[in-house]
XYZ file of C-alpha atoms in Angstrom:
718
model
C -117.613 119.195 -201.730
C -120.301 119.692 -199.122
C -119.586 120.590 -195.493
C -122.343 119.542 -193.078
C -122.328 121.218 -189.664
C -124.228 119.229 -187.037
C -125.390 120.741 -183.750
C -123.704 118.032 -181.668
C -121.095 115.286 -182.176
C -123.759 112.571 -181.719
C -125.799 113.991 -184.612
C -122.649 114.206 -186.752
C -122.029 110.475 -186.179
C -125.624 109.665 -187.192
C -125.280 111.772 -190.347
C -122.070 109.920 -191.194
C -123.913 106.594 -190.808
C -126.605 107.863 -193.188
C -124.015 108.871 -195.802
C -122.224 105.554 -195.422
C -125.470 103.596 -195.831
C -126.418 105.686 -198.867
C -123.056 105.378 -200.642
C -121.815 102.042 -199.325
C -118.399 103.300 -198.183
C -116.885 104.560 -194.937
C -115.899 108.150 -194.111
C -112.529 108.828 -192.513
C -112.319 110.303 -189.010
C -110.149 113.426 -188.917
C -109.334 115.930 -186.168
C -112.746 117.526 -185.508
C -114.556 116.224 -188.615
C -115.233 113.288 -190.927
C -114.321 113.206 -194.631
C -115.325 111.114 -197.634
C -117.722 110.635 -200.569
C -117.790 114.357 -201.308
C -118.662 115.329 -197.735
C -117.043 116.954 -194.741
C -119.116 116.372 -191.586
C -118.250 118.486 -188.560
C -120.100 119.656 -185.472
C -120.707 122.316 -182.852
C -121.155 121.689 -179.130
C -124.614 123.230 -178.992
C -124.170 127.001 -178.658
C -120.669 128.029 -179.739
C -121.711 131.699 -179.717
C -123.531 133.779 -177.105
C -124.719 137.373 -177.071
C -122.183 139.909 -175.849
C -122.433 141.284 -172.315
C -123.262 144.900 -171.493
C -119.561 145.537 -170.844
C -118.774 144.573 -174.438
C -120.913 147.517 -175.531
C -119.807 149.999 -172.849
C -116.108 149.155 -172.964
C -115.969 148.596 -169.203
C -114.086 145.716 -167.650
C -116.118 142.537 -167.336
C -116.524 141.025 -163.887
C -116.684 144.342 -162.029
C -119.664 145.386 -159.895
C -122.778 146.110 -161.941
C -123.699 149.781 -162.190
C -127.072 151.453 -162.611
C -125.530 153.909 -165.081
C -125.212 151.063 -167.613
C -128.969 150.366 -167.535
C -131.038 150.009 -169.543
C -128.868 148.705 -172.362
C -130.545 148.579 -175.783
C -127.877 147.730 -178.407
C -128.418 149.273 -181.828
C -127.038 146.045 -183.257
C -126.742 142.848 -181.249
C -123.306 141.275 -181.287
C -122.187 137.725 -180.557
C -118.930 136.262 -179.288
C -117.544 132.772 -178.827
C -118.835 131.124 -175.702
C -116.647 131.810 -172.694
C -115.613 129.541 -169.858
C -116.096 130.147 -166.150
C -113.159 132.601 -166.182
C -114.974 134.779 -168.796
C -112.259 133.901 -171.340
C -112.958 132.122 -174.611
C -113.301 128.390 -174.093
C -110.311 126.647 -175.720
C -112.363 123.680 -176.946
C -115.018 125.974 -178.404
C -112.354 128.058 -180.169
C -110.682 124.958 -181.583
C -113.938 123.532 -182.958
C -114.996 126.851 -184.476
C -111.585 127.099 -186.156
C -112.292 123.667 -187.691
C -115.714 124.799 -188.924
C -114.204 127.986 -190.360
C -111.407 126.109 -192.097
C -113.849 123.710 -193.778
C -116.324 126.425 -194.813
C -113.591 128.579 -196.364
C -111.985 125.768 -198.365
C -112.004 126.531 -202.081
C -113.325 123.056 -202.914
C -116.405 123.499 -200.691
C -119.360 124.822 -202.661
C -122.242 123.759 -200.378
C -122.525 124.537 -196.650
C -125.258 122.609 -194.828
C -127.004 123.635 -191.613
C -127.687 120.420 -189.680
C -128.800 121.971 -186.425
C -131.670 120.362 -184.540
C -134.898 120.872 -186.425
C -136.181 123.832 -184.426
C -135.624 127.597 -184.128
C -132.776 127.174 -181.647
C -130.931 124.650 -183.806
C -131.539 126.902 -186.799
C -129.670 129.869 -185.332
C -126.924 127.842 -183.587
C -125.471 126.766 -186.943
C -126.336 130.009 -188.752
C -124.257 131.930 -186.236
C -121.293 129.621 -186.796
C -121.500 129.992 -190.579
C -122.089 133.779 -190.434
C -118.954 134.236 -188.317
C -116.793 132.257 -190.742
C -117.436 134.833 -193.477
C -117.852 132.000 -195.982
C -121.223 133.171 -197.275
C -119.630 136.400 -198.486
C -117.590 134.409 -201.018
C -118.944 133.601 -204.438
C -119.844 130.073 -205.396
C -120.974 128.881 -201.957
C -124.615 127.958 -201.343
C -126.276 127.486 -197.946
C -128.629 124.507 -197.507
C -130.689 122.994 -194.671
C -130.742 119.359 -193.542
C -134.062 118.855 -191.726
C -134.277 115.611 -189.738
C -137.526 114.412 -188.114
C -135.513 111.522 -186.676
C -131.894 110.352 -186.751
C -132.092 106.908 -188.334
C -129.648 106.301 -191.217
C -132.521 105.901 -193.689
C -134.064 109.260 -192.710
C -130.648 110.960 -192.955
C -130.043 109.496 -196.428
C -133.493 110.590 -197.613
C -133.095 114.098 -196.135
C -129.702 114.562 -197.836
C -131.400 114.107 -201.202
C -134.297 116.452 -200.296
C -132.319 119.377 -198.807
C -133.767 122.844 -199.335
C -132.163 126.271 -199.471
C -131.669 127.982 -196.112
C -133.735 130.860 -197.516
C -136.839 128.718 -196.981
C -136.135 128.696 -193.235
C -135.561 132.441 -192.898
C -138.773 133.082 -190.965
C -137.835 130.371 -188.449
C -134.404 131.986 -188.037
C -135.981 135.436 -187.665
C -138.194 134.218 -184.847
C -135.224 132.494 -183.231
C -133.091 135.656 -183.322
C -135.977 137.846 -182.115
C -136.586 135.481 -179.189
C -132.871 135.458 -178.341
C -132.618 139.271 -178.403
C -135.769 139.806 -176.326
C -134.777 137.246 -173.715
C -131.353 138.918 -173.439
C -132.951 142.363 -173.026
C -135.196 141.191 -170.217
C -132.683 138.918 -168.542
C -129.697 141.254 -168.548
C -131.452 144.547 -167.827
C -133.951 143.416 -165.219
C -131.686 140.887 -163.500
C -129.080 143.615 -162.949
C -131.692 146.184 -161.923
C -133.395 143.868 -159.413
C -130.040 142.736 -158.034
C -128.876 146.341 -157.541
C -132.180 147.159 -155.835
C -132.086 144.240 -153.393
C -128.412 143.388 -152.960
C -129.261 139.773 -153.817
C -128.881 138.066 -157.191
C -132.386 137.787 -158.617
C -132.699 136.022 -161.954
C -135.400 137.880 -163.831
C -136.518 136.529 -167.186
C -139.377 136.954 -169.627
C -140.740 133.451 -168.968
C -139.235 132.338 -165.655
C -141.011 135.075 -163.688
C -144.594 134.302 -164.819
C -143.927 130.592 -164.179
C -142.737 131.291 -160.628
C -145.615 133.783 -160.224
C -148.182 131.121 -161.146
C -146.824 128.738 -158.491
C -146.553 131.612 -155.968
C -150.171 132.693 -156.523
C -151.470 129.133 -156.263
C -149.514 128.337 -153.088
C -150.588 131.586 -151.414
C -154.202 130.862 -152.330
C -153.832 127.449 -150.642
C -152.086 128.974 -147.621
C -154.739 131.641 -147.158
C -157.696 129.392 -147.928
C -160.406 129.320 -145.276
C -162.688 126.279 -145.738
C -166.407 126.870 -145.758
C -168.937 124.345 -144.458
C -171.900 123.399 -146.631
C -174.477 120.633 -146.687
C -175.042 118.130 -149.475
C -178.224 116.124 -149.726
C -177.269 112.441 -150.090
C -178.992 109.053 -150.124
C -176.924 105.868 -149.795
C -179.244 102.876 -149.379
C -179.385 99.323 -150.684
C -181.925 98.170 -153.232
C -181.968 94.436 -153.869
C -178.685 94.107 -152.011
C -176.877 96.749 -154.117
C -175.937 100.104 -152.619
C -177.077 103.088 -154.674
C -175.673 106.533 -153.937
C -177.678 109.551 -155.065
C -176.254 113.059 -154.550
C -178.537 116.026 -155.141
C -177.406 118.977 -157.215
C -178.791 121.208 -154.470
C -176.238 122.467 -151.917
C -176.851 124.570 -148.816
C -174.472 126.825 -146.914
C -173.897 126.263 -143.205
C -176.618 128.726 -142.147
C -179.276 126.901 -144.177
C -179.228 123.395 -142.702
C -182.940 123.699 -141.992
C -183.622 124.084 -145.712
C -181.469 121.000 -146.420
C -183.519 119.012 -143.888
C -186.755 120.226 -145.478
C -185.569 119.045 -148.914
C -184.626 115.663 -147.455
C -188.086 115.309 -145.919
C -189.733 116.196 -149.230
C -187.621 113.644 -151.124
C -188.061 110.921 -148.490
C -191.834 111.349 -148.503
C -191.779 110.560 -152.222
C -191.104 107.432 -154.235
C -188.056 106.868 -156.424
C -188.222 104.860 -159.651
C -185.985 103.958 -162.557
C -187.604 105.941 -165.379
C -185.214 104.973 -168.146
C -182.349 102.627 -168.870
C -180.421 102.670 -172.122
C -177.727 100.221 -173.119
C -175.674 100.422 -176.280
C -172.553 98.827 -177.658
C -169.870 101.240 -178.814
C -166.329 101.389 -180.141
C -163.936 103.362 -177.943
C -161.050 105.389 -179.339
C -157.534 105.675 -177.861
C -155.946 108.946 -176.820
C -153.949 111.008 -179.282
C -150.245 110.595 -179.975
C -147.907 112.484 -177.652
C -146.534 115.984 -177.841
C -143.543 116.530 -175.563
C -145.532 118.188 -172.782
C -148.323 115.569 -172.874
C -145.684 112.843 -172.631
C -144.040 114.651 -169.720
C -147.452 114.885 -168.023
C -147.872 111.111 -168.185
C -144.295 110.348 -167.105
C -144.532 112.794 -164.205
C -147.809 111.346 -162.991
C -146.973 107.663 -163.461
C -143.249 107.546 -162.698
C -142.735 110.840 -160.768
C -140.214 111.798 -163.457
C -139.226 115.480 -163.576
C -139.545 117.371 -166.846
C -135.761 117.798 -167.029
C -135.177 114.062 -166.583
C -137.848 113.010 -169.069
C -136.618 115.467 -171.710
C -133.025 114.280 -171.289
C -134.129 110.672 -171.819
C -136.354 111.473 -174.809
C -133.493 113.472 -176.366
C -131.116 110.519 -175.872
C -133.608 108.111 -177.457
C -133.951 110.538 -180.385
C -130.181 110.784 -180.823
C -129.959 106.974 -180.788
C -132.580 106.780 -183.535
C -135.378 105.146 -181.512
C -137.796 108.106 -181.341
C -138.661 111.029 -183.603
C -137.770 114.654 -182.807
C -138.847 115.296 -179.190
C -139.496 119.037 -178.906
C -142.843 118.962 -180.642
C -146.030 120.721 -179.568
C -148.315 118.612 -181.773
C -150.243 115.396 -181.165
C -150.841 114.856 -184.886
C -148.910 113.542 -187.884
C -148.339 115.260 -191.227
C -150.177 113.841 -194.216
C -146.894 113.494 -196.156
C -145.632 111.031 -193.521
C -148.104 108.245 -194.316
C -145.580 106.085 -196.156
C -143.071 106.461 -193.318
C -145.725 105.452 -190.767
C -146.597 102.379 -192.842
C -142.960 101.272 -192.695
C -142.835 101.755 -188.917
C -146.060 99.754 -188.560
C -144.558 96.920 -190.611
C -141.558 96.806 -188.251
C -143.906 96.663 -185.247
C -146.139 94.041 -186.877
C -143.081 91.871 -187.503
C -142.444 91.597 -183.762
C -145.986 90.456 -183.044
C -148.102 93.545 -182.362
C -151.613 93.740 -183.917
C -151.359 97.039 -185.801
C -152.731 98.349 -189.063
C -152.504 101.658 -190.932
C -155.389 104.071 -190.266
C -155.954 107.176 -192.338
C -157.946 109.376 -189.940
C -158.244 113.118 -189.307
C -157.718 112.392 -185.596
C -154.226 111.105 -186.519
C -153.150 112.997 -189.669
C -153.914 116.733 -189.572
C -151.558 119.303 -191.120
C -153.549 122.193 -189.621
C -152.340 121.233 -186.135
C -148.633 120.993 -186.915
C -146.369 124.015 -186.617
C -142.928 122.504 -187.277
C -142.908 118.894 -186.077
C -145.303 115.989 -185.905
C -146.169 114.072 -182.759
C -143.635 111.860 -181.022
C -143.533 108.333 -182.415
C -141.156 105.381 -182.410
C -139.073 104.828 -185.538
C -138.628 101.564 -187.428
C -135.489 101.041 -185.287
C -136.681 99.113 -182.220
C -134.306 98.817 -179.251
C -133.459 95.560 -177.545
C -134.513 95.428 -173.920
C -130.933 95.128 -172.658
C -129.817 98.210 -174.616
C -131.886 100.631 -172.498
C -131.878 101.442 -168.799
C -135.043 100.980 -166.752
C -135.957 104.692 -166.974
C -135.176 104.814 -170.698
C -137.389 101.778 -171.272
C -140.220 103.428 -169.303
C -140.067 106.458 -171.588
C -139.714 104.449 -174.786
C -142.524 102.061 -173.884
C -144.854 104.956 -173.031
C -144.404 106.394 -176.543
C -144.379 102.962 -178.196
C -147.540 101.710 -176.483
C -149.499 104.860 -177.322
C -148.438 104.480 -180.960
C -149.543 100.824 -180.980
C -152.833 101.814 -179.306
C -153.551 104.456 -181.946
C -152.947 101.981 -184.801
C -154.294 98.880 -183.040
C -156.063 96.604 -185.545
C -158.436 95.233 -182.920
C -161.371 97.456 -181.960
C -162.005 98.321 -178.323
C -165.648 97.371 -177.780
C -167.708 98.384 -174.782
C -171.254 98.227 -173.527
C -172.412 101.549 -172.129
C -175.370 101.868 -169.799
C -177.170 105.006 -168.671
C -179.853 104.802 -165.991
C -182.091 107.670 -164.837
C -183.745 107.568 -161.394
C -186.585 110.012 -160.685
C -187.367 111.066 -157.109
C -190.974 112.198 -156.797
C -190.731 114.344 -159.892
C -188.480 116.739 -157.963
C -185.068 115.685 -159.261
C -183.587 113.119 -161.607
C -180.302 111.310 -160.996
C -178.233 109.803 -163.836
C -175.967 106.794 -163.288
C -173.497 105.762 -165.997
C -171.674 102.481 -166.342
C -169.436 100.729 -168.812
C -168.381 97.160 -169.442
C -165.388 96.409 -171.676
C -166.323 93.582 -174.070
C -163.128 93.547 -176.150
C -159.993 95.291 -174.882
C -158.466 96.342 -178.191
C -156.081 99.260 -177.581
C -156.534 98.937 -173.818
C -154.170 95.967 -173.960
C -151.374 98.423 -174.700
C -152.444 101.794 -173.308
C -154.575 102.856 -170.324
C -154.898 99.207 -169.302
C -155.543 100.302 -165.716
C -159.055 101.385 -166.715
C -161.648 99.081 -165.188
C -165.293 98.337 -165.780
C -167.746 100.601 -163.971
C -170.801 98.643 -163.028
C -174.153 100.232 -162.153
C -177.010 98.502 -160.262
C -178.828 95.724 -162.112
C -182.205 97.485 -162.091
C -184.689 97.842 -164.886
C -187.124 100.552 -165.961
C -190.020 100.767 -163.500
C -188.119 99.322 -160.527
C -188.503 101.200 -157.237
C -185.327 102.465 -155.558
C -184.959 102.618 -151.774
C -184.000 106.129 -150.652
C -183.180 107.854 -147.402
C -181.835 111.367 -148.004
C -180.068 113.216 -145.197
C -177.883 116.343 -144.963
C -174.155 115.501 -145.086
C -171.712 118.100 -143.835
C -168.905 118.833 -146.264
C -166.174 121.435 -146.620
C -165.104 123.444 -149.634
C -161.689 122.354 -150.870
C -158.668 124.626 -151.352
C -157.046 124.946 -154.769
C -154.583 122.162 -155.559
C -150.847 122.645 -155.901
C -149.561 122.668 -159.441
C -148.340 119.287 -160.649
C -146.159 118.613 -163.692
C -149.376 117.923 -165.575
C -151.470 120.903 -164.456
C -148.584 123.394 -164.729
C -147.827 122.169 -168.248
C -151.490 122.521 -169.202
C -151.565 126.046 -167.757
C -148.402 127.134 -169.570
C -149.635 125.813 -172.912
C -152.756 127.966 -172.649
C -152.705 130.270 -169.580
C -155.933 131.969 -170.625
C -158.067 128.857 -170.879
C -160.836 128.682 -168.326
C -159.433 127.015 -165.221
C -161.867 124.287 -164.253
C -161.147 121.399 -161.942
C -162.099 118.944 -164.670
C -159.419 120.309 -166.981
C -156.718 119.693 -164.394
C -157.247 115.941 -164.520
C -158.162 115.567 -168.171
C -154.816 114.471 -169.588
C -155.597 110.825 -168.931
C -159.022 110.469 -170.513
C -161.384 108.027 -168.843
C -162.731 105.089 -170.770
C -166.293 106.390 -170.415
C -165.638 109.387 -172.649
C -162.616 108.154 -174.611
C -164.807 107.659 -177.644
C -165.664 111.358 -177.713
C -162.829 113.219 -179.490
C -161.568 116.167 -177.488
C -161.944 119.496 -179.267
C -158.426 120.885 -179.003
C -158.831 123.710 -181.528
C -158.562 126.355 -178.794
C -155.312 124.904 -177.460
C -153.676 124.821 -180.889
C -154.806 128.371 -181.652
C -153.130 129.464 -178.407
C -149.893 127.727 -179.405
C -149.833 129.021 -182.976
C -150.742 132.570 -181.887
C -147.965 132.651 -179.267
C -150.195 132.783 -176.167
C -148.320 129.972 -174.435
C -145.716 130.766 -171.781
C -142.414 129.475 -173.103
C -142.290 126.885 -175.873
C -142.068 123.108 -176.007
C -138.337 123.509 -176.679
C -137.581 125.961 -173.833
C -140.151 125.356 -171.088
C -138.409 122.396 -169.465
C -135.082 124.245 -169.175
C -136.707 127.369 -167.742
C -138.583 125.404 -165.066
C -135.371 123.557 -164.208
C -133.546 126.902 -163.881
C -136.259 128.084 -161.489
C -135.612 124.980 -159.388
C -131.826 125.442 -159.457
C -132.249 129.122 -158.515
C -134.120 128.121 -155.360
C -137.430 129.668 -156.461
C -139.542 126.504 -156.671
C -139.267 122.898 -155.557
C -140.525 119.662 -157.114
C -141.514 116.856 -154.744
C -142.591 113.733 -156.616
C -144.708 115.405 -159.318
C -145.897 118.461 -157.353
C -144.441 121.994 -157.421
C -144.108 124.244 -154.352
C -142.965 127.832 -153.946
C -139.771 128.310 -151.919
C -138.823 131.356 -149.787
C -136.497 132.473 -152.577
C -139.401 132.434 -155.026
C -141.617 134.386 -152.639
C -138.860 136.954 -152.208
C -138.394 137.245 -155.981
C -142.085 137.857 -156.703
C -142.677 140.202 -153.768
C -139.592 142.271 -154.527
C -140.613 142.595 -158.181
C -144.078 143.686 -157.033
C -142.475 146.365 -154.865
C -140.411 147.510 -157.849
C -143.577 147.677 -159.990
C -142.031 145.183 -162.389
C -145.044 143.458 -163.856
C -144.020 140.331 -165.746
C -147.286 138.446 -165.677
C -148.805 136.095 -168.221
C -150.469 138.995 -170.036
C -147.285 140.906 -170.879
C -145.346 137.724 -171.591
C -148.032 136.538 -174.000
C -148.023 139.903 -175.807
C -144.353 139.350 -176.589
C -145.051 135.716 -177.469
C -147.641 136.856 -179.998
C -145.154 139.349 -181.429
C -142.627 136.535 -181.920
C -145.213 134.472 -183.794
C -145.908 137.486 -186.001
C -142.202 137.599 -186.827
C -142.407 133.923 -187.805
C -145.411 134.640 -190.024
C -143.625 137.648 -191.603
C -146.328 140.010 -190.322
C -143.746 142.171 -188.517
C -139.956 142.550 -188.502
C -137.473 141.462 -185.833
C -136.940 145.139 -184.968
C -140.679 145.570 -184.288
C -140.743 142.785 -181.707
C -137.490 143.959 -180.115
C -138.839 147.528 -180.006
C -141.901 146.326 -178.111
C -139.649 144.701 -175.486
C -137.539 147.872 -175.199
C -140.672 149.940 -174.550
C -141.774 147.601 -171.756
C -138.330 147.568 -170.146
C -137.999 151.354 -170.422
C -141.067 151.754 -168.194
C -139.162 150.120 -165.328
C -136.399 152.706 -165.579
C -138.639 155.775 -165.694
C -138.156 157.231 -162.219
C -141.467 159.028 -162.004
C -141.866 161.787 -159.440
C -144.978 160.309 -157.839
C -146.676 162.115 -154.953
C -145.099 160.997 -151.689
C -148.333 159.361 -150.506
C -148.411 156.983 -153.488
C -144.631 156.605 -153.896
C -143.360 153.007 -154.040
C -139.686 153.492 -154.986
C -137.590 151.673 -152.372
C -134.234 152.917 -153.645
C -131.206 150.704 -154.117
C -129.350 148.341 -151.840
C -126.966 150.323 -149.642
C -128.689 153.716 -150.146
C -128.401 155.992 -147.102
C -131.805 156.615 -145.480
C -130.952 158.617 -142.370
C -129.740 158.432 -138.775
C -130.895 155.741 -136.352
C -132.996 157.279 -133.528
C -131.770 154.545 -131.156
C -127.965 154.420 -131.565
C -127.141 157.275 -133.924
C -125.580 155.109 -136.639
C -126.639 155.187 -140.301
C -129.826 153.538 -141.520
C -129.446 152.083 -145.032
C -131.563 150.194 -147.542
C -131.112 146.460 -147.042
C -132.625 143.365 -148.601
C -135.770 143.324 -146.507
C -136.188 146.949 -145.454
C -134.317 149.946 -144.033
C -132.041 148.803 -141.212
C -129.509 150.263 -138.801
C -125.824 149.656 -139.481
C -125.390 149.164 -135.751
C -126.980 145.709 -135.945
C -123.595 144.104 -135.216
C -123.565 145.928 -131.883
C -127.108 144.766 -131.150
C -129.224 147.646 -132.480
C -132.454 146.205 -133.904
C -134.022 149.364 -135.302
C -135.660 148.737 -138.664
C -138.354 150.151 -140.936
C -139.990 147.496 -143.070
C -140.187 148.198 -146.775
C -143.490 146.272 -146.988
C -146.110 146.886 -144.297
C -149.708 145.640 -144.498
C -149.264 144.746 -148.175
C -148.105 148.295 -149.007
C -144.612 149.289 -150.133
C -142.964 151.891 -147.904
C -140.848 154.067 -150.185
C -137.359 155.262 -149.341
C -138.711 158.841 -149.469
C -141.202 158.089 -146.692
C -138.578 156.178 -144.691
C -136.354 159.274 -144.869
C -139.239 161.505 -143.739
C -139.850 159.232 -140.746
C -136.220 159.574 -139.670
C -135.958 163.305 -140.389
C -139.461 164.553 -139.379
C -140.693 161.757 -137.114
C -143.569 160.919 -139.470
C -144.172 159.934 -143.081
C -146.639 161.552 -145.426
C -150.063 159.961 -145.434
C -149.635 156.666 -147.276
C -152.549 155.360 -149.303
C -153.381 151.696 -149.834
C -152.551 149.713 -146.691
C -154.570 146.474 -146.368
C -155.729 145.288 -142.951
C -155.731 141.662 -141.784
C -159.401 141.345 -142.697
C -158.706 142.631 -146.193
C -159.974 146.193 -145.846
C -157.955 149.097 -147.336
C -156.948 152.072 -145.215
C -154.725 155.160 -145.329
C -152.401 156.275 -142.553
C -149.091 157.862 -141.684
C -146.188 155.959 -140.181
C -144.482 157.617 -137.234
C -141.747 156.984 -134.718
C -142.875 155.933 -131.255
C -139.622 155.513 -129.356
C -137.820 152.792 -131.308
C -140.970 151.454 -132.958
C -142.888 152.347 -136.107
C -146.634 152.762 -135.522
C -149.667 153.868 -137.517
C -150.844 157.451 -137.121
C -154.476 158.028 -138.145
C -154.604 161.701 -137.181
C -155.320 164.265 -139.902
C -153.265 167.409 -140.492
């Protein structure tokens, strides 16, 4: 007998349908599993096990106030326990289902145990943990196999059941999954508790969530602090033969050089302008690539204002219902061994009237750009319109139409025109136009693209010009959108150009030029990305739920809670930027490639975390340690009550009686340490503090001293 353990009940039902289709008989529904035809099919509820808490290692009672003495916690061996409910006790439903899994795995008549978790690193370890905790693998005569499903149609399930491989072949995937789980626990548990004890406010600190919030924080502050600069462009916008022609010079002049702009205009206007060349050619345009999850989310966010969490939930549902392939993919390509499957899908689509044909191209099939899963595609199972909600149909049709566009049998033909206008031999201006002659794939995808017509002039024609300086302003950076944040997270070290921000939806003019995405795929495969396709959506959603960021339509904004998080971490010298996060990401990929061990990657994380807990005895003038929430600082010079460390600085406990005395813990972009705050209260003045920043951005050093009930700068030397 074989026992198959699915990640979720819905997957278990789909596996049962595959077995029934393969064998032609029905399986019986039991209490927590199905049985028949030599199979037991049971399920988990996602994660049945979670990593133990610090208290499980220290022996202290869970639920009590966190203590600094317990930090940092670096377990010699990580332990797991059954997932608990809100009351911290084992969830009864979880316990009951695990007991079912254990019973089936330990049965004497079961000789094959099958991991049917989702086909990714998370699904891999979810089921492994269940099986490991049953103890079944320690018994002789039981083998451990893997059911790998690119989609959940009955035919795919039946085929995969015949082609199952040993779990040993997925060991590197499991190793990376466990390493990622351990490292995220180390960062989340240790630094969340540390930051919370420091500030008195729950701050969720994670390996990936912090650099994501930091990116939005940095962008929003850059917008907030942006001061526009005036410059002059040299522009002509005149009619020739009744058609307006706009020419914009490459030359730009700052606001103090308007005279030079006027001189250039005079020089151009005293010359003649002619069309010196005009080239027209007919060309075949190519569609965009198939969708990865993030590229699909970019399109859905931009077109339908659909959040990443909502779009992922819908794609996952469509996958579980057998309409789409596995969603958490980072590739826009198909595997070469899938050609027969794609031909079958194309036949299903052709049968309902779409003009598609199989195409064997490197731009579609490329094994070198697939890590675990191919691009998102529809399956041969096509939903009826009434079976999906409006939002579900929007998601399905977006994937379906791109697939049809890629395999469209009708070419997209266009006439491209390029015209060059020369102004007095001083500068040449290039105008580009395009006329769609045959729509081809544009009937199904990017149909909003329109012809771009240029003036009907010929070589040798004179162009009317009248250049003049036009005042313009430099533009601030743009807020992150779903699209631009996704692009940044996939490759945070790629040069940030304005053109890249809008490149997801390729224009028709350059759609025939294949995008070189080698750099992006190297970043993914080397672990440079922040988060993964499988985790990124959930982490961003957690940042929203934690009150750190907000999403309005398809645009992200920093919230006060996010500003507080980042600024407090800066004061604590906790640096969790894209550089350190990517170092750990690269280590995880090395685990996957068997270049290093799990312990090596975990050790790297422990070293980084240990730095936070090294209470260095810095000189007082460079000290930045703000102490912990509730620490006694001294006596209030106004009312005589105690001054303690609070969330935003060092404040008097007499605030309830109206005392407003306070020493800020962050003044002129410089952390004021608890040591210096104590010196102010005991001696009337701090040590000289280095590194204040003035309003105009200049650094300065000074002491802080008491002046009555106020804190002022003291620039005197002693």
